[in-house]
Short mmCIF file of C-alpha atoms in Angstrom, two decimals:
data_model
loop_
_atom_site.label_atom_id
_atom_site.label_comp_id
_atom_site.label_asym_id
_atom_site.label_seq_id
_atom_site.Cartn_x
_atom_site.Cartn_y
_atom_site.Cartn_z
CA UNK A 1 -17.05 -12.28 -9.53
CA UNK A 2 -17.94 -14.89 -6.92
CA UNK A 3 -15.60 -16.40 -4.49
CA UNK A 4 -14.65 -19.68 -7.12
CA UNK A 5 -12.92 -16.41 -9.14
CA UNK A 6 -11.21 -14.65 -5.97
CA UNK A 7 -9.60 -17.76 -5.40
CA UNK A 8 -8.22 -18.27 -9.13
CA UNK A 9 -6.97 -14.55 -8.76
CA UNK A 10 -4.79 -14.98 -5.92
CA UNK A 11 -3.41 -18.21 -6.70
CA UNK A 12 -2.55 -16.56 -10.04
CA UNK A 13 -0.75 -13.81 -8.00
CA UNK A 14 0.62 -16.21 -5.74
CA UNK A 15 2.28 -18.11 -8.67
CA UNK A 16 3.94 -14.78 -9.47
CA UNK A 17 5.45 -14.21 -5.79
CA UNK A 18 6.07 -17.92 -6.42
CA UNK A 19 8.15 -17.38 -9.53
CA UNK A 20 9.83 -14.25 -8.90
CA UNK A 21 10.97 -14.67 -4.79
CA UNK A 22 11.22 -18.43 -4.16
CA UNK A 23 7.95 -18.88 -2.12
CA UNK A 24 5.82 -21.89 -1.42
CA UNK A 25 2.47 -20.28 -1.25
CA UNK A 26 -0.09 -23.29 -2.05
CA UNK A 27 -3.46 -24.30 -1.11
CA UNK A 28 -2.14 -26.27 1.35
CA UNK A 29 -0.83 -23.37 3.38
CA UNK A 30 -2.59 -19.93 2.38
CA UNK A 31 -6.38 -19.32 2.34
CA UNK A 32 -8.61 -16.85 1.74
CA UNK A 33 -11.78 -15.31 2.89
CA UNK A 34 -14.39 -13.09 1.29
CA UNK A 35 -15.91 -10.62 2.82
CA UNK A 36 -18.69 -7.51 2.66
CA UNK A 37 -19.71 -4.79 4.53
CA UNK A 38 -22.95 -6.15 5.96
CA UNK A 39 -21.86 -9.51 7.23
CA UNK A 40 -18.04 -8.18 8.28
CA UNK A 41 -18.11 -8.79 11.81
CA UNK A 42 -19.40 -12.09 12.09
CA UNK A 43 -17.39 -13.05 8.81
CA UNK A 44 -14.31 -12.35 10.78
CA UNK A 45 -15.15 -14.16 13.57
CA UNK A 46 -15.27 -17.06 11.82
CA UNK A 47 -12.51 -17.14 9.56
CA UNK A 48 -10.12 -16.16 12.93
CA UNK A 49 -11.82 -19.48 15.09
CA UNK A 50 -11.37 -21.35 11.99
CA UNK A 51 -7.63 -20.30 11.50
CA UNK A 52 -6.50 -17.79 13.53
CA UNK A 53 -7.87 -17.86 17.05
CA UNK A 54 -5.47 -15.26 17.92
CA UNK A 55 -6.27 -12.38 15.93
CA UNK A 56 -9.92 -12.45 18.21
CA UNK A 57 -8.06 -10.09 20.66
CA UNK A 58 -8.33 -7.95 17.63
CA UNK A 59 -10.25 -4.43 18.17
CA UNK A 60 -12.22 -5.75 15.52
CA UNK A 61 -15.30 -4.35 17.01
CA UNK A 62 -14.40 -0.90 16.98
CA UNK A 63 -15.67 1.63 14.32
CA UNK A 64 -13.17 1.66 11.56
CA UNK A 65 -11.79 -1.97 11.95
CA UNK A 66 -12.93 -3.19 8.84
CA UNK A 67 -11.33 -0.53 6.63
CA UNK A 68 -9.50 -1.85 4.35
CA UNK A 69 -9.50 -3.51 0.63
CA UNK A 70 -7.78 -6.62 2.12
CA UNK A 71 -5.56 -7.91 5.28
CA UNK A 72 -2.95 -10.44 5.68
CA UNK A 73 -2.91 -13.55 8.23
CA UNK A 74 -0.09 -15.04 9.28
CA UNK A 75 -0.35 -18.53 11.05
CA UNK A 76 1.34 -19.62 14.16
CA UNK A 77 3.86 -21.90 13.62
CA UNK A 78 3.56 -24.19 10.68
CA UNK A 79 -0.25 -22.49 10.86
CA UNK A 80 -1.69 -21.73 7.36
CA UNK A 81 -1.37 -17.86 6.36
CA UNK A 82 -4.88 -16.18 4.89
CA UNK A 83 -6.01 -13.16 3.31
CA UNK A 84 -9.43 -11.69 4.05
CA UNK A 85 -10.55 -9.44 1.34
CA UNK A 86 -13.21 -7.32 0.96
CA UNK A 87 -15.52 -8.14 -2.51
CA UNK A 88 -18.52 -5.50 -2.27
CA UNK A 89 -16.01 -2.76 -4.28
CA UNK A 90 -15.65 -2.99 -7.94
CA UNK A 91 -12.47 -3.10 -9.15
CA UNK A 92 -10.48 -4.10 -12.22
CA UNK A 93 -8.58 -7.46 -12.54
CA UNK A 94 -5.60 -5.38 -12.73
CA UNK A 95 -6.37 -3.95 -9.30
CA UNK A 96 -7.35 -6.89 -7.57
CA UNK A 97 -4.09 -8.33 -8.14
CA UNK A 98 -2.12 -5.69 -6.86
CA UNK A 99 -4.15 -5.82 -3.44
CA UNK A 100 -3.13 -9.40 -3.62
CA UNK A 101 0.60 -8.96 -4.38
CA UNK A 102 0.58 -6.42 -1.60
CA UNK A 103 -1.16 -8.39 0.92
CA UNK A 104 0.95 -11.78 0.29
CA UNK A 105 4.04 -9.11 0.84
CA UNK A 106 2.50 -8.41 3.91
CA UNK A 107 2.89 -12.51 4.80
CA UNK A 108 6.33 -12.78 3.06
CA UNK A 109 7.51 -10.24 5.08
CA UNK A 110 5.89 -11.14 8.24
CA UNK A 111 7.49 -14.91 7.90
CA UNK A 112 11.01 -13.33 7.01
CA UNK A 113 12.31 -10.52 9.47
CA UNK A 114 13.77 -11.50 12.42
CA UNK A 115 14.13 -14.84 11.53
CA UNK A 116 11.14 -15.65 11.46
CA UNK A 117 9.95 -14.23 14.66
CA UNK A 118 7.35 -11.06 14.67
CA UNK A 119 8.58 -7.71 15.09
CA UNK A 120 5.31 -6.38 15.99
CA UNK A 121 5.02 -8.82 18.78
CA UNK A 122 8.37 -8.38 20.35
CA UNK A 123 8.60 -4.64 19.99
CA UNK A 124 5.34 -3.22 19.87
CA UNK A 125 3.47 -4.85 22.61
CA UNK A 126 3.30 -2.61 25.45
CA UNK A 127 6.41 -3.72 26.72
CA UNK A 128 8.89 -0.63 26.48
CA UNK A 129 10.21 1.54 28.76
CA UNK A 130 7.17 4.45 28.20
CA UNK A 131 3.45 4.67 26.48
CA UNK A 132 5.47 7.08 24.25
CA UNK A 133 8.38 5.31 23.15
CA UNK A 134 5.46 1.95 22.15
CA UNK A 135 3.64 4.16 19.86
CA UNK A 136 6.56 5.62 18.32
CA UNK A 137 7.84 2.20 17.82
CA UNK A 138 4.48 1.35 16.51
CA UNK A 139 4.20 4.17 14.34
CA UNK A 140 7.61 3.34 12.54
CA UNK A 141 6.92 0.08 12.10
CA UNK A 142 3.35 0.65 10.30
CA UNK A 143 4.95 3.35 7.90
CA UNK A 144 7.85 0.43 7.13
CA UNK A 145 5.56 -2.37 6.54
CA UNK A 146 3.05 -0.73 3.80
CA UNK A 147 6.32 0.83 2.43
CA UNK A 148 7.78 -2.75 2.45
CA UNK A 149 4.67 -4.36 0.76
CA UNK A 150 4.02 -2.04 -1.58
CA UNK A 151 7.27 -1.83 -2.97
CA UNK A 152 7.71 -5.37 -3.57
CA UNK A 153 3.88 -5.57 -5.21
CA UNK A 154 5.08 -2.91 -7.59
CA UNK A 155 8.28 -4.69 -8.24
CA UNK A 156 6.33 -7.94 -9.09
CA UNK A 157 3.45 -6.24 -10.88
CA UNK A 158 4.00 -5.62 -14.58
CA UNK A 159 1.57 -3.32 -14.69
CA UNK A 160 3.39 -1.02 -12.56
CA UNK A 161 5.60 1.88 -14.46
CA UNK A 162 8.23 4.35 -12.89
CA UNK A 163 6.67 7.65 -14.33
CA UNK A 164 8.14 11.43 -13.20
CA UNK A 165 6.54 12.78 -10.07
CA UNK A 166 4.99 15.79 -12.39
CA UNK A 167 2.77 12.75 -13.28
CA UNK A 168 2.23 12.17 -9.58
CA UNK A 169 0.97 15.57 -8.70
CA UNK A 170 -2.96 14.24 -7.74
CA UNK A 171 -2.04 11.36 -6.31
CA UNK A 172 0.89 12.87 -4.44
CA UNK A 173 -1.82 15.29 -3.06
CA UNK A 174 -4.58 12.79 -2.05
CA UNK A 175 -1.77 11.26 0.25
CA UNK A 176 -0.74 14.90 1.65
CA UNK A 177 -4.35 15.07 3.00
CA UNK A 178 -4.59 11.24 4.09
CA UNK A 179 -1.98 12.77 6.73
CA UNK A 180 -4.25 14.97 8.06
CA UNK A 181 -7.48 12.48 8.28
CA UNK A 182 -6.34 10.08 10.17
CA UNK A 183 -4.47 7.93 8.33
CA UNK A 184 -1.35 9.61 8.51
CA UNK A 185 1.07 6.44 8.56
CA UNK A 186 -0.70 5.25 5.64
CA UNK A 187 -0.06 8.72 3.93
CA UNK A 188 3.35 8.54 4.98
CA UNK A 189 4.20 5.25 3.46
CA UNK A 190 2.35 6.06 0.27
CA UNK A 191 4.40 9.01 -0.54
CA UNK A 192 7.35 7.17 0.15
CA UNK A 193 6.60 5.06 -2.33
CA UNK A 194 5.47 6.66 -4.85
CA UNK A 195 8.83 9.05 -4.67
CA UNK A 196 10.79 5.92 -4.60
CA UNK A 197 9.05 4.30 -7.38
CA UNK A 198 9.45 7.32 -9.54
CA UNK A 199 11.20 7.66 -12.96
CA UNK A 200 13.25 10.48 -10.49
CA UNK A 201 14.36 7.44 -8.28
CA UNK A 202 15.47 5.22 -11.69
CA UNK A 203 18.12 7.79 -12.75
CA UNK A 204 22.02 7.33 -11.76
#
């Protein structure tokens, strides 16, 4: 795929989030940016001076920055929004738009809680009373947000089916040890979801 055919695939998943929750997303107001492992960095860079200047106080330098399928952007103001997504992994179409339905969730989100203001920003800035009440607060609010997102990607994806958790066994385990490598919040909010998405769940 080159970039022409990233493009066409989130506009097509855009159209859906259009459709089914009364967006706006256009090429007028959401871009996106491809990326790859070798040229990361400096990709970054120039997609943030281009659109989001403020996301350069990102860590973005640090080992382990960059990984991720895909992130959301969401402009300042009456700023653009953007994804930046990652193209040197294979994937299926069916894949690629379910990274895109969850990262436009991200922005949908993001442009809807607190009425339009950021929770991150007001509550998880350094600001609270201790260094230990901020990270819990930070904490929280990561395991909410990928629960969030991925919840409304699966209710908008039609390839998404509520199966019994029996059926979840491997998966269910390769999140059990994502809480133990370091990407426990992610772990956290993946299990959520896939017990809430469950055929379990469905039942009255």
């Amino acid at each position: 795929m080159n970039n022409d055919d990233y493009k066409e695939a989130l506009f097509y998943a855009a159209s859906i989030f259009n459709e089914r929750m009364g967006t706006e997303f256009s090429e007028d107001n959401l871009v996106l940016c491809c990326f790859q492992t070798e040229n990361q960095q400096g990709v970054f860079e120039q997609f943030c001076k281009q659109y989001f200047p403020d996301r350069l106080e990102d860590r973005y330098t640090e080992d382990g920055y960059f990984d991720f399928h895909a992130s959301a952007f969401v402009g300042k103001g009456g700023g653009v929004d953007g994804i930046l997504l990652r193209t040197d992994i294979a994937r299926y179409p069916a894949e690629l738009k379910h990274i895109l339905l969850h990262e436009l969730a991200h922005i949908f989100c993001t442009r809807n809680e607190l009425g339009g203001d950021n929770f991150y920003e007001r509550y998880c800035m350094d600001d609270t009373i201790s260094r230990e009440e901020d990270g819990t607060i930070n904490a929280g609010y990561a395991v909410w947000r990928e629960l969030a997102a991925e919840l409304i990607a699966f209710e908008l994806d039609d390839n998404c089916d509520m199966i019994p958790l029996r059926r979840k066994k491997d998966l269910l385990s390769y999140y059990e040890g994502e809480l133990l490598t370091g990407s426990g919040k992610m772990g956290v909010s993946m299990i959520l979801c896939e017990v809430m998405t469950s055929a379990e769940a469905k039942r009255p």
